[in-house]
mmCIF file of C-alpha atoms in Angstrom:
data_model
loop_
_atom_site.group_PDB
_atom_site.id
_atom_site.type_symbol
_atom_site.label_atom_id
_atom_site.label_comp_id
_atom_site.label_asym_id
_atom_site.label_seq_id
_atom_site.Cartn_x
_atom_site.Cartn_y
_atom_site.Cartn_z
ATOM 1 C CA MET O 65 -0.010 -0.029 0.043
ATOM 2 C CA ASP O 66 1.256 3.556 -0.777
ATOM 3 C CA THR O 67 2.400 5.655 2.151
ATOM 4 C CA ILE O 68 3.177 9.241 2.799
ATOM 5 C CA LEU O 69 5.793 10.442 5.552
ATOM 6 C CA ILE O 70 4.849 13.410 7.645
ATOM 7 C CA VAL O 71 7.758 15.376 9.216
ATOM 8 C CA ASN O 72 7.774 17.822 12.018
ATOM 9 C CA ALA O 73 11.351 18.894 12.535
ATOM 10 C CA GLY O 74 12.464 20.923 15.556
ATOM 11 C CA SER O 75 15.910 22.084 16.930
ATOM 12 C CA SER O 76 16.529 18.905 19.072
ATOM 13 C CA SER O 77 13.968 16.515 17.685
ATOM 14 C CA VAL O 78 12.244 15.206 14.546
ATOM 15 C CA LYS O 79 8.741 13.718 14.891
ATOM 16 C CA PHE O 80 7.470 11.736 12.116
ATOM 17 C CA GLN O 81 4.267 9.708 11.186
ATOM 18 C CA VAL O 82 3.628 7.322 8.402
ATOM 19 C CA PHE O 83 0.126 7.192 6.905
ATOM 20 C CA GLU O 84 -1.278 4.594 4.502
ATOM 21 C CA ILE O 85 -3.436 6.074 1.648
ATOM 22 C CA GLU O 86 -6.879 4.691 1.764
ATOM 23 C CA GLY O 87 -8.725 6.259 -1.012
ATOM 24 C CA ALA O 88 -11.963 7.979 -0.079
ATOM 25 C CA GLY O 89 -11.425 6.941 3.601
ATOM 26 C CA GLY O 90 -8.556 9.428 3.972
ATOM 27 C CA PRO O 91 -5.106 8.734 5.365
ATOM 28 C CA ARG O 92 -4.735 5.955 7.875
ATOM 29 C CA LYS O 93 -2.080 6.192 10.555
ATOM 30 C CA ARG O 94 0.476 3.275 10.416
ATOM 31 C CA LEU O 95 3.121 4.385 12.847
ATOM 32 C CA LYS O 96 4.611 7.382 14.575
ATOM 33 C CA GLY O 97 7.961 8.052 16.084
ATOM 34 C CA GLN O 98 10.609 10.639 16.804
ATOM 35 C CA MET O 99 14.281 11.178 17.058
ATOM 36 C CA ASP O 100 15.052 13.308 20.044
ATOM 37 C CA GLY O 101 18.188 14.359 21.851
ATOM 38 C CA ILE O 102 19.777 15.330 18.508
ATOM 39 C CA GLY O 103 23.314 16.214 19.114
ATOM 40 C CA THR O 104 23.255 15.321 22.845
ATOM 41 C CA ARG O 105 21.661 11.930 23.582
ATOM 42 C CA PRO O 106 19.949 10.735 20.302
ATOM 43 C CA ARG O 107 17.149 8.250 20.747
ATOM 44 C CA LEU O 108 14.830 6.829 18.144
ATOM 45 C CA ARG O 109 11.471 5.688 19.219
ATOM 46 C CA ALA O 110 8.458 4.511 17.249
ATOM 47 C CA GLU O 111 5.214 2.767 17.879
ATOM 48 C CA THR O 112 1.954 1.614 16.223
ATOM 49 C CA PRO O 113 -1.258 3.299 16.699
ATOM 50 C CA ASP O 114 -2.262 0.897 19.507
ATOM 51 C CA LYS O 115 0.956 1.768 21.302
ATOM 52 C CA HIS O 116 3.116 -1.307 20.434
ATOM 53 C CA SER O 117 6.821 -0.361 20.578
ATOM 54 C CA LEU O 118 8.546 -0.814 17.286
ATOM 55 C CA ILE O 119 11.982 0.576 18.236
ATOM 56 C CA ASP O 120 13.615 2.268 21.278
ATOM 57 C CA GLN O 121 17.304 2.770 20.456
ATOM 58 C CA ALA O 122 19.989 5.096 21.635
ATOM 59 C CA PHE O 123 22.741 6.374 19.572
ATOM 60 C CA ALA O 124 26.126 8.074 20.071
ATOM 61 C CA ARG O 125 26.047 11.799 19.943
ATOM 62 C CA ASP O 126 28.209 12.026 16.787
ATOM 63 C CA GLN O 127 26.050 9.498 15.042
ATOM 64 C CA VAL O 128 23.050 11.934 15.111
ATOM 65 C CA ALA O 129 24.611 15.403 15.281
ATOM 66 C CA ASP O 130 21.926 17.338 13.426
ATOM 67 C CA VAL O 131 18.360 17.321 11.818
ATOM 68 C CA PRO O 132 19.596 15.703 8.472
ATOM 69 C CA ALA O 133 21.470 13.055 10.306
ATOM 70 C CA ALA O 134 18.289 12.334 12.324
ATOM 71 C CA LEU O 135 16.249 12.065 9.212
ATOM 72 C CA ALA O 136 18.856 9.714 7.576
ATOM 73 C CA THR O 137 18.912 7.413 10.521
ATOM 74 C CA ALA O 138 15.131 7.321 10.883
ATOM 75 C CA GLY O 139 14.861 6.787 7.124
ATOM 76 C CA VAL O 140 17.187 3.770 7.213
ATOM 77 C CA TRP O 141 15.161 2.121 9.818
ATOM 78 C CA LEU O 142 11.766 2.877 8.052
ATOM 79 C CA ARG O 143 13.129 1.458 4.804
ATOM 80 C CA GLU O 144 15.034 -1.540 6.039
ATOM 81 C CA GLU O 145 12.932 -2.626 8.998
ATOM 82 C CA GLN O 146 9.509 -1.335 8.198
ATOM 83 C CA LYS O 147 9.807 -1.631 4.365
ATOM 84 C CA ILE O 148 8.321 1.801 3.970
ATOM 85 C CA GLU O 149 9.060 3.703 0.762
ATOM 86 C CA PRO O 150 6.801 6.839 0.853
ATOM 87 C CA ILE O 151 5.567 8.344 -2.375
ATOM 88 C CA ALA O 152 5.600 11.776 -0.848
ATOM 89 C CA PHE O 153 6.469 13.906 2.175
ATOM 90 C CA GLY O 154 4.409 16.398 4.038
ATOM 91 C CA HIS O 155 5.981 18.995 6.348
ATOM 92 C CA ARG O 156 4.906 21.375 9.173
ATOM 93 C CA VAL O 157 6.475 24.809 8.339
ATOM 94 C CA VAL O 158 5.850 27.320 10.929
ATOM 95 C CA HIS O 159 5.829 30.572 8.867
ATOM 96 C CA GLY O 160 4.343 31.091 5.547
ATOM 97 C CA GLY O 161 4.540 34.825 5.501
ATOM 98 C CA PRO O 162 2.197 36.888 3.248
ATOM 99 C CA LEU O 163 2.583 34.671 0.169
ATOM 100 C CA PHE O 164 1.410 31.166 1.435
ATOM 101 C CA GLY O 165 -2.155 30.929 2.645
ATOM 102 C CA GLU O 166 -2.507 27.200 1.816
ATOM 103 C CA PRO O 167 -0.390 24.140 1.456
ATOM 104 C CA VAL O 168 2.001 24.169 -1.420
ATOM 105 C CA LEU O 169 4.265 21.776 -3.475
ATOM 106 C CA ILE O 170 7.803 22.652 -2.564
ATOM 107 C CA ASP O 171 10.164 23.900 -5.380
ATOM 108 C CA ASP O 172 13.299 26.029 -5.613
ATOM 109 C CA SER O 173 11.141 29.204 -5.561
ATOM 110 C CA VAL O 174 9.040 28.123 -2.630
ATOM 111 C CA LEU O 175 12.238 27.373 -0.594
ATOM 112 C CA ALA O 176 13.715 30.793 -1.434
ATOM 113 C CA HIS O 177 10.672 32.548 -0.230
ATOM 114 C CA LEU O 178 10.525 30.505 3.003
ATOM 115 C CA ASP O 179 14.159 31.349 3.749
ATOM 116 C CA ASN O 180 13.060 34.987 4.038
ATOM 117 C CA TYR O 181 10.931 34.093 7.215
ATOM 118 C CA VAL O 182 13.772 32.300 9.158
ATOM 119 C CA SER O 183 14.385 35.479 11.324
ATOM 120 C CA LEU O 184 10.588 35.523 12.097
ATOM 121 C CA ALA O 185 10.654 31.976 13.563
ATOM 122 C CA PRO O 186 14.178 31.130 14.375
ATOM 123 C CA LEU O 187 13.435 28.241 16.719
ATOM 124 C CA HIS O 188 11.453 26.395 14.032
ATOM 125 C CA GLN O 189 11.788 27.603 10.372
ATOM 126 C CA PRO O 190 15.479 26.645 10.093
ATOM 127 C CA ASN O 191 14.863 23.100 11.079
ATOM 128 C CA ASN O 192 11.676 22.826 9.087
ATOM 129 C CA LEU O 193 13.733 23.797 5.969
ATOM 130 C CA ALA O 194 16.682 21.731 6.914
ATOM 131 C CA ALA O 195 14.546 18.668 6.823
ATOM 132 C CA ILE O 196 13.036 19.661 3.429
ATOM 133 C CA ARG O 197 16.507 20.193 1.922
ATOM 134 C CA ALA O 198 17.879 16.849 3.351
ATOM 135 C CA ILE O 199 14.999 14.867 1.769
ATOM 136 C CA ARG O 200 15.339 16.735 -1.512
ATOM 137 C CA ALA O 201 19.059 15.972 -1.640
ATOM 138 C CA ARG O 202 18.389 12.241 -1.258
ATOM 139 C CA PHE O 203 15.054 11.970 -3.120
ATOM 140 C CA PRO O 204 14.917 14.826 -5.585
ATOM 141 C CA ASP O 205 12.009 13.387 -7.619
ATOM 142 C CA LEU O 206 9.664 12.766 -4.744
ATOM 143 C CA PRO O 207 7.080 15.454 -4.109
ATOM 144 C CA GLN O 208 7.201 17.363 -0.744
ATOM 145 C CA ILE O 209 4.388 19.511 0.510
ATOM 146 C CA ALA O 210 4.712 22.428 2.943
ATOM 147 C CA CYS O 211 1.902 22.979 5.332
ATOM 148 C CA PHE O 212 1.870 26.208 7.274
ATOM 149 C CA ASP O 213 0.945 27.065 10.869
ATOM 150 C CA THR O 214 0.033 30.521 9.656
ATOM 151 C CA ALA O 215 -2.350 29.623 6.910
ATOM 152 C CA PHE O 216 -5.453 28.884 9.092
ATOM 153 C CA HIS O 217 -5.490 32.390 10.355
ATOM 154 C CA ARG O 218 -5.243 34.018 6.926
ATOM 155 C CA GLY O 219 -8.967 34.762 6.890
ATOM 156 C CA HIS O 220 -8.693 37.357 9.780
ATOM 157 C CA GLY O 221 -10.483 40.575 9.222
ATOM 158 C CA ALA O 222 -8.380 43.831 8.934
ATOM 159 C CA LEU O 223 -8.893 44.798 12.489
ATOM 160 C CA ALA O 224 -7.355 41.576 13.807
ATOM 161 C CA ASP O 225 -4.712 41.601 11.098
ATOM 162 C CA HIS O 226 -3.161 44.988 11.622
ATOM 163 C CA PHE O 227 -0.675 46.507 13.874
ATOM 164 C CA ALA O 228 -1.142 50.351 14.355
ATOM 165 C CA ILE O 229 1.914 51.185 12.386
ATOM 166 C CA PRO O 230 2.354 52.780 8.968
ATOM 167 C CA GLU O 231 0.366 50.942 6.304
ATOM 168 C CA ARG O 232 3.319 50.503 4.084
ATOM 169 C CA LEU O 233 4.678 48.052 6.535
ATOM 170 C CA TYR O 234 1.516 46.019 6.407
ATOM 171 C CA GLU O 235 1.877 45.979 2.542
ATOM 172 C CA GLU O 236 5.366 44.625 3.082
ATOM 173 C CA GLY O 237 3.984 41.763 5.184
ATOM 174 C CA VAL O 238 4.452 43.198 8.808
ATOM 175 C CA ARG O 239 1.110 41.921 10.139
ATOM 176 C CA ARG O 240 -0.477 39.584 12.691
ATOM 177 C CA TYR O 241 -0.247 36.180 11.287
ATOM 178 C CA GLY O 242 -1.084 33.805 14.136
ATOM 179 C CA PHE O 243 0.447 30.235 14.600
ATOM 180 C CA HIS O 244 -0.437 26.718 15.612
ATOM 181 C CA GLY O 245 -2.977 26.876 12.785
ATOM 182 C CA LEU O 246 -2.572 23.215 11.981
ATOM 183 C CA SER O 247 -3.670 22.450 15.506
ATOM 184 C CA TYR O 248 -6.550 24.859 15.497
ATOM 185 C CA GLU O 249 -7.645 23.527 12.212
ATOM 186 C CA TYR O 250 -7.721 20.009 13.517
ATOM 187 C CA ILE O 251 -9.761 21.101 16.644
ATOM 188 C CA ALA O 252 -12.149 22.996 14.544
ATOM 189 C CA GLY O 253 -12.915 19.679 12.679
ATOM 190 C CA ALA O 254 -12.981 17.500 15.781
ATOM 191 C CA LEU O 255 -15.514 19.763 17.416
ATOM 192 C CA GLN O 256 -18.022 18.578 14.733
ATOM 193 C CA SER O 257 -18.069 15.085 16.286
ATOM 194 C CA VAL O 258 -17.080 15.835 19.954
ATOM 195 C CA ALA O 259 -19.565 18.784 20.372
ATOM 196 C CA PRO O 260 -21.616 19.266 17.371
ATOM 197 C CA ASP O 261 -23.984 21.681 19.142
ATOM 198 C CA ILE O 262 -21.344 24.220 19.620
ATOM 199 C CA ALA O 263 -18.978 23.536 16.798
ATOM 200 C CA ASN O 264 -20.274 26.314 14.664
ATOM 201 C CA GLY O 265 -20.575 28.668 17.558
ATOM 202 C CA ARG O 266 -18.162 30.940 19.433
ATOM 203 C CA VAL O 267 -15.175 28.855 20.823
ATOM 204 C CA ILE O 268 -11.856 29.758 22.379
ATOM 205 C CA VAL O 269 -9.105 27.049 21.922
ATOM 206 C CA ALA O 270 -6.053 27.162 24.170
ATOM 207 C CA HIS O 271 -3.049 25.390 22.605
ATOM 208 C CA LEU O 272 -0.953 25.069 25.750
ATOM 209 C CA GLY O 273 2.473 23.467 25.377
ATOM 210 C CA SER O 274 6.082 24.485 25.352
ATOM 211 C CA GLY O 275 4.872 26.874 22.671
ATOM 212 C CA ALA O 276 1.404 28.313 23.720
ATOM 213 C CA SER O 277 -1.238 30.357 22.072
ATOM 214 C CA MET O 278 -4.971 30.823 22.026
ATOM 215 C CA CYS O 279 -7.381 31.203 19.128
ATOM 216 C CA ALA O 280 -10.921 32.547 18.776
ATOM 217 C CA LEU O 281 -13.045 30.329 16.459
ATOM 218 C CA SER O 282 -16.463 31.558 14.929
ATOM 219 C CA SER O 283 -18.250 28.957 12.926
ATOM 220 C CA GLY O 284 -14.975 26.913 12.857
ATOM 221 C CA ARG O 285 -12.965 29.741 11.500
ATOM 222 C CA SER O 286 -10.074 31.656 13.093
ATOM 223 C CA VAL O 287 -11.050 35.258 13.706
ATOM 224 C CA ASP O 288 -8.515 36.292 16.191
ATOM 225 C CA SER O 289 -5.363 34.829 17.873
ATOM 226 C CA THR O 290 -2.981 35.716 20.627
ATOM 227 C CA MET O 291 0.236 35.321 18.409
ATOM 228 C CA GLY O 292 1.101 37.969 15.832
ATOM 229 C CA PHE O 293 4.013 38.649 13.490
ATOM 230 C CA THR O 294 6.199 36.091 15.106
ATOM 231 C CA ALA O 295 5.732 33.202 17.597
ATOM 232 C CA LEU O 296 7.033 35.443 20.355
ATOM 233 C CA ASP O 297 3.689 37.089 21.031
ATOM 234 C CA GLY O 298 0.815 36.350 23.381
ATOM 235 C CA LEU O 299 1.018 33.807 26.103
ATOM 236 C CA PRO O 300 4.283 33.200 28.139
ATOM 237 C CA MET O 301 5.733 30.042 26.969
ATOM 238 C CA GLY O 302 8.432 27.551 27.909
ATOM 239 C CA THR O 303 11.264 29.962 26.854
ATOM 240 C CA ARG O 304 9.485 32.890 25.148
ATOM 241 C CA PRO O 305 7.913 35.897 26.893
ATOM 242 C CA GLY O 306 4.586 36.444 25.194
ATOM 243 C CA HIS O 307 3.291 39.964 25.381
ATOM 244 C CA ILE O 308 6.070 42.516 25.996
ATOM 245 C CA ASP O 309 6.202 46.197 25.597
ATOM 246 C CA PRO O 310 8.292 46.911 22.498
ATOM 247 C CA GLY O 311 9.950 49.640 24.552
ATOM 248 C CA VAL O 312 11.834 46.855 26.406
ATOM 249 C CA VAL O 313 13.390 45.820 23.289
ATOM 250 C CA LEU O 314 14.461 49.265 22.508
ATOM 251 C CA TYR O 315 15.727 49.667 25.997
ATOM 252 C CA LEU O 316 17.860 46.525 25.770
ATOM 253 C CA ILE O 317 19.443 47.697 22.583
ATOM 254 C CA MET O 318 19.824 51.466 23.106
ATOM 255 C CA GLN O 319 20.418 51.561 26.870
ATOM 256 C CA LYS O 320 21.928 48.246 27.704
ATOM 257 C CA GLY O 321 23.974 47.971 24.429
ATOM 258 C CA MET O 322 22.756 44.600 23.675
ATOM 259 C CA GLU O 323 23.290 43.403 20.135
ATOM 260 C CA PRO O 324 20.029 42.461 18.254
ATOM 261 C CA ALA O 325 21.235 38.861 17.960
ATOM 262 C CA ALA O 326 21.714 38.767 21.826
ATOM 263 C CA VAL O 327 18.244 40.118 22.384
ATOM 264 C CA GLN O 328 16.855 37.479 19.979
ATOM 265 C CA GLU O 329 18.534 34.785 21.878
ATOM 266 C CA MET O 330 17.172 36.018 25.107
ATOM 267 C CA LEU O 331 13.565 36.386 23.892
ATOM 268 C CA TYR O 332 13.566 32.981 22.120
ATOM 269 C CA ARG O 333 15.602 30.796 24.561
ATOM 270 C CA GLU O 334 15.901 32.498 27.900
ATOM 271 C CA SER O 335 12.489 34.032 28.751
ATOM 272 C CA GLY O 336 9.063 32.739 29.542
ATOM 273 C CA LEU O 337 8.760 30.167 32.248
ATOM 274 C CA LYS O 338 12.524 29.419 32.137
ATOM 275 C CA GLY O 339 13.256 33.149 32.677
ATOM 276 C CA LEU O 340 10.731 33.723 35.431
ATOM 277 C CA SER O 341 11.626 30.684 37.462
ATOM 278 C CA SER O 342 15.422 30.424 36.658
ATOM 279 C CA ILE O 343 14.745 26.637 37.153
ATOM 280 C CA SER O 344 13.178 25.123 34.099
ATOM 281 C CA ASN O 345 10.909 25.697 31.014
ATOM 282 C CA ASP O 346 8.994 22.396 31.699
ATOM 283 C CA MET O 347 5.670 22.947 33.354
ATOM 284 C CA ARG O 348 5.872 19.563 34.984
ATOM 285 C CA GLU O 349 9.015 20.377 36.758
ATOM 286 C CA LEU O 350 7.696 23.699 37.934
ATOM 287 C CA GLN O 351 4.536 22.273 39.239
ATOM 288 C CA SER O 352 6.405 19.662 41.324
ATOM 289 C CA SER O 353 8.913 22.258 42.723
ATOM 290 C CA SER O 354 8.679 23.979 46.037
ATOM 291 C CA GLU O 355 10.856 26.972 44.957
ATOM 292 C CA PRO O 356 8.849 30.250 45.148
ATOM 293 C CA ARG O 357 10.072 31.252 41.696
ATOM 294 C CA ALA O 358 8.731 28.161 40.163
ATOM 295 C CA GLN O 359 5.338 28.763 41.695
ATOM 296 C CA PHE O 360 5.471 32.298 40.563
ATOM 297 C CA ALA O 361 6.104 31.234 36.916
ATOM 298 C CA VAL O 362 3.065 28.854 37.025
ATOM 299 C CA ASP O 363 0.937 31.574 38.521
ATOM 300 C CA TYR O 364 2.054 34.000 35.781
ATOM 301 C CA PHE O 365 1.176 31.469 33.031
ATOM 302 C CA VAL O 366 -2.344 30.841 34.535
ATOM 303 C CA HIS O 367 -2.925 34.556 34.938
ATOM 304 C CA HIS O 368 -2.031 35.362 31.298
ATOM 305 C CA VAL O 369 -4.250 32.534 29.954
ATOM 306 C CA GLY O 370 -7.232 34.122 31.901
ATOM 307 C CA LEU O 371 -6.307 37.604 30.492
ATOM 308 C CA CYS O 372 -6.165 36.384 26.963
ATOM 309 C CA ALA O 373 -9.491 34.506 27.386
ATOM 310 C CA GLY O 374 -11.115 37.780 28.209
ATOM 311 C CA MET O 375 -9.469 39.476 25.145
ATOM 312 C CA LEU O 376 -10.738 36.688 22.883
ATOM 313 C CA ALA O 377 -14.189 36.576 24.411
ATOM 314 C CA ALA O 378 -14.481 40.353 23.565
ATOM 315 C CA SER O 379 -13.311 39.705 19.931
ATOM 316 C CA LEU O 380 -15.981 36.995 19.630
ATOM 317 C CA GLY O 381 -18.762 38.861 21.388
ATOM 318 C CA GLY O 382 -19.333 36.113 23.856
ATOM 319 C CA VAL O 383 -18.245 32.382 24.273
ATOM 320 C CA ASP O 384 -20.049 29.090 23.899
ATOM 321 C CA ALA O 385 -17.124 26.732 24.701
ATOM 322 C CA PHE O 386 -13.476 26.676 25.839
ATOM 323 C CA VAL O 387 -11.174 23.894 24.515
ATOM 324 C CA PHE O 388 -7.809 22.745 26.105
ATOM 325 C CA THR O 389 -5.336 21.005 23.774
ATOM 326 C CA ALA O 390 -1.634 20.403 23.407
ATOM 327 C CA GLY O 391 0.909 18.965 25.959
ATOM 328 C CA ILE O 392 -0.067 21.050 28.980
ATOM 329 C CA GLY O 393 -3.617 21.361 27.996
ATOM 330 C CA GLU O 394 -4.214 17.729 27.397
ATOM 331 C CA ASN O 395 -2.132 16.332 30.260
ATOM 332 C CA SER O 396 -2.302 18.704 33.210
ATOM 333 C CA PRO O 397 -5.657 18.482 35.222
ATOM 334 C CA GLY O 398 -4.128 20.897 37.735
ATOM 335 C CA ILE O 399 -3.352 23.656 35.242
ATOM 336 C CA ARG O 400 -6.760 23.195 33.659
ATOM 337 C CA ALA O 401 -8.457 23.554 36.977
ATOM 338 C CA ARG O 402 -6.586 26.740 37.758
ATOM 339 C CA ILE O 403 -7.273 28.226 34.407
ATOM 340 C CA THR O 404 -11.029 27.416 34.690
ATOM 341 C CA GLU O 405 -11.105 29.316 37.981
ATOM 342 C CA LYS O 406 -10.189 32.365 35.862
ATOM 343 C CA LEU O 407 -13.090 31.644 33.500
ATOM 344 C CA VAL O 408 -15.978 31.486 36.046
ATOM 345 C CA TRP O 409 -17.000 34.982 35.097
ATOM 346 C CA LEU O 410 -17.485 33.732 31.479
ATOM 347 C CA GLY O 411 -19.675 30.966 32.714
ATOM 348 C CA VAL O 412 -17.434 28.019 33.036
ATOM 349 C CA THR O 413 -18.135 25.616 35.918
ATOM 350 C CA LEU O 414 -15.608 22.837 36.144
ATOM 351 C CA ASP O 415 -16.584 19.217 36.967
ATOM 352 C CA ARG O 416 -13.496 18.211 39.041
ATOM 353 C CA GLU O 417 -13.983 14.466 38.470
ATOM 354 C CA ALA O 418 -14.388 14.845 34.758
ATOM 355 C CA ASN O 419 -11.387 17.058 34.701
ATOM 356 C CA ALA O 420 -9.307 14.500 36.579
ATOM 357 C CA SER O 421 -10.289 11.739 34.011
ATOM 358 C CA GLY O 422 -9.293 13.853 31.097
ATOM 359 C CA GLY O 423 -12.909 14.556 29.644
ATOM 360 C CA PRO O 424 -13.472 15.252 26.882
ATOM 361 C CA LEU O 425 -16.236 17.317 28.558
ATOM 362 C CA ILE O 426 -14.870 18.680 31.812
ATOM 363 C CA SER O 427 -17.490 21.186 32.717
ATOM 364 C CA ARG O 428 -20.670 20.442 34.608
ATOM 365 C CA PRO O 429 -23.939 19.795 32.740
ATOM 366 C CA ARG O 430 -25.381 23.154 33.872
ATOM 367 C CA SER O 431 -22.298 25.190 32.992
ATOM 368 C CA ARG O 432 -23.288 28.143 30.769
ATOM 369 C CA VAL O 433 -20.027 27.724 28.961
ATOM 370 C CA HIS O 434 -18.756 24.270 28.329
ATOM 371 C CA ALA O 435 -15.060 23.300 28.642
ATOM 372 C CA TYR O 436 -13.456 20.327 26.799
ATOM 373 C CA VAL O 437 -10.192 18.522 26.478
ATOM 374 C CA ILE O 438 -9.544 17.567 22.963
ATOM 375 C CA PRO O 439 -6.185 15.971 21.901
ATOM 376 C CA THR O 440 -4.763 17.759 18.868
ATOM 377 C CA ASP O 441 -3.291 15.970 15.703
ATOM 378 C CA GLU O 442 -1.254 18.269 13.548
ATOM 379 C CA GLU O 443 0.347 15.397 11.668
ATOM 380 C CA LEU O 444 -3.086 14.129 10.612
ATOM 381 C CA MET O 445 -3.977 17.635 9.273
ATOM 382 C CA ILE O 446 -0.643 17.662 7.378
ATOM 383 C CA ALA O 447 -1.475 14.265 5.904
ATOM 384 C CA ARG O 448 -4.825 15.375 4.715
ATOM 385 C CA HIS O 449 -3.346 18.531 3.164
ATOM 386 C CA THR O 450 -0.561 16.498 1.450
ATOM 387 C CA LEU O 451 -3.030 14.158 -0.130
ATOM 388 C CA ALA O 452 -5.072 17.097 -1.251
ATOM 389 C CA CYS O 453 -2.011 18.464 -2.910
ATOM 390 C CA LEU O 454 -1.004 15.191 -4.384
ATOM 391 C CA SER O 455 -4.316 14.872 -6.056
ATOM 392 C CA LYS O 456 -3.347 17.933 -8.180
ATOM 393 C CA GLN O 457 0.146 16.746 -9.059
ATOM 394 C CA PRO O 458 1.336 14.315 -11.687
ATOM 395 C CA VAL O 459 2.494 11.623 -9.273
ATOM 396 C CA ARG O 460 2.472 7.882 -9.707
ATOM 397 C CA GLN O 461 -0.804 6.563 -11.114
ATOM 398 C CA THR O 462 -1.307 4.081 -8.273
ATOM 399 C CA ALA O 463 -1.073 7.024 -5.752
ATOM 400 C CA MET O 464 -3.447 9.140 -7.793
ATOM 401 C CA GLU O 465 -6.005 6.224 -7.893
ATOM 402 C CA ALA O 466 -5.696 5.942 -3.978
ATOM 403 C CA VAL O 467 -6.186 9.645 -3.458
ATOM 404 C CA THR O 468 -9.093 10.164 -5.720
ATOM 405 C CA GLY O 469 -10.782 6.840 -5.172
#
């Protein structure tokens, strides 16, 4: 059976999933895995959809020193042990800029444009593109599809899309893009089955992980988001600050004499929960710590989720449901409980037993605004977009038949 390989490359890990093409039934997950600890303690793990382990193997640091090496190592295992020869690759690409509002077949021109956005997403974009280039070098004839985290938000109205700066900058592409769009797109679709009564209503989705943002959905479409021009904006994150007065950046450069590269390093890698706590960027460690600074970092995170909920509720003109997703949102009942305390004024009444068990519905039956926990699946969204793009491309006939049914 034909397969596609979905790649989500980060700075120290490469996540991947293999999907079988099932015709009209859509992509079917065959396995998922990741190579983490790249350059430090490389480890390849993979499992089937029913959680059966396929591999759990460590490597020497110099064996997997970078993203291309991680892809090559995982690729050898996929080909030799799993007999997988994908007909195409789908990639998460964080920033699509003003040019790319939907998934696109990657060619030299697309890559050149995406290089222009590296400075706007330095934690993600370089690694996304490194994975694409590594695969192109080894399999130049296989199609690769870029799926953008910014694309889902491209329908924002002008009021949500603009900064209050000269219009010429907006025309150049300086605007509020929003991120985590693949996750929000999945949740918008999942609501149709999880909560059909509110799926077309006013919903706030909180994608809470090491990277965190929130999105206002109206009738399943993004109308506002906490992130803007870059993935620094909005909520405090693992190592990123979220909302910050731009005067702070001017102060660091003009008064403290910091070089722009040093400011970028601080904002992307030394701020957020890590900067507030001076302990860790991992919410699990902070919650288990008795250190006052760790508790302060957790309090700060919860406080700002509450603030942003109010902002998005105003943008929507009211709220029908609130959804938690991503690593923290899906796996931390304690954080969910603390955040819902901030949402009582909106009409959320938490069911503590349902919250402890993980939901999906975690609010009480009479809650005016319902709260849900819905696991996200960005890789499935990428697989769907990849197949949609493949159906428009001159790929192998067997693949075309599978895609089109």
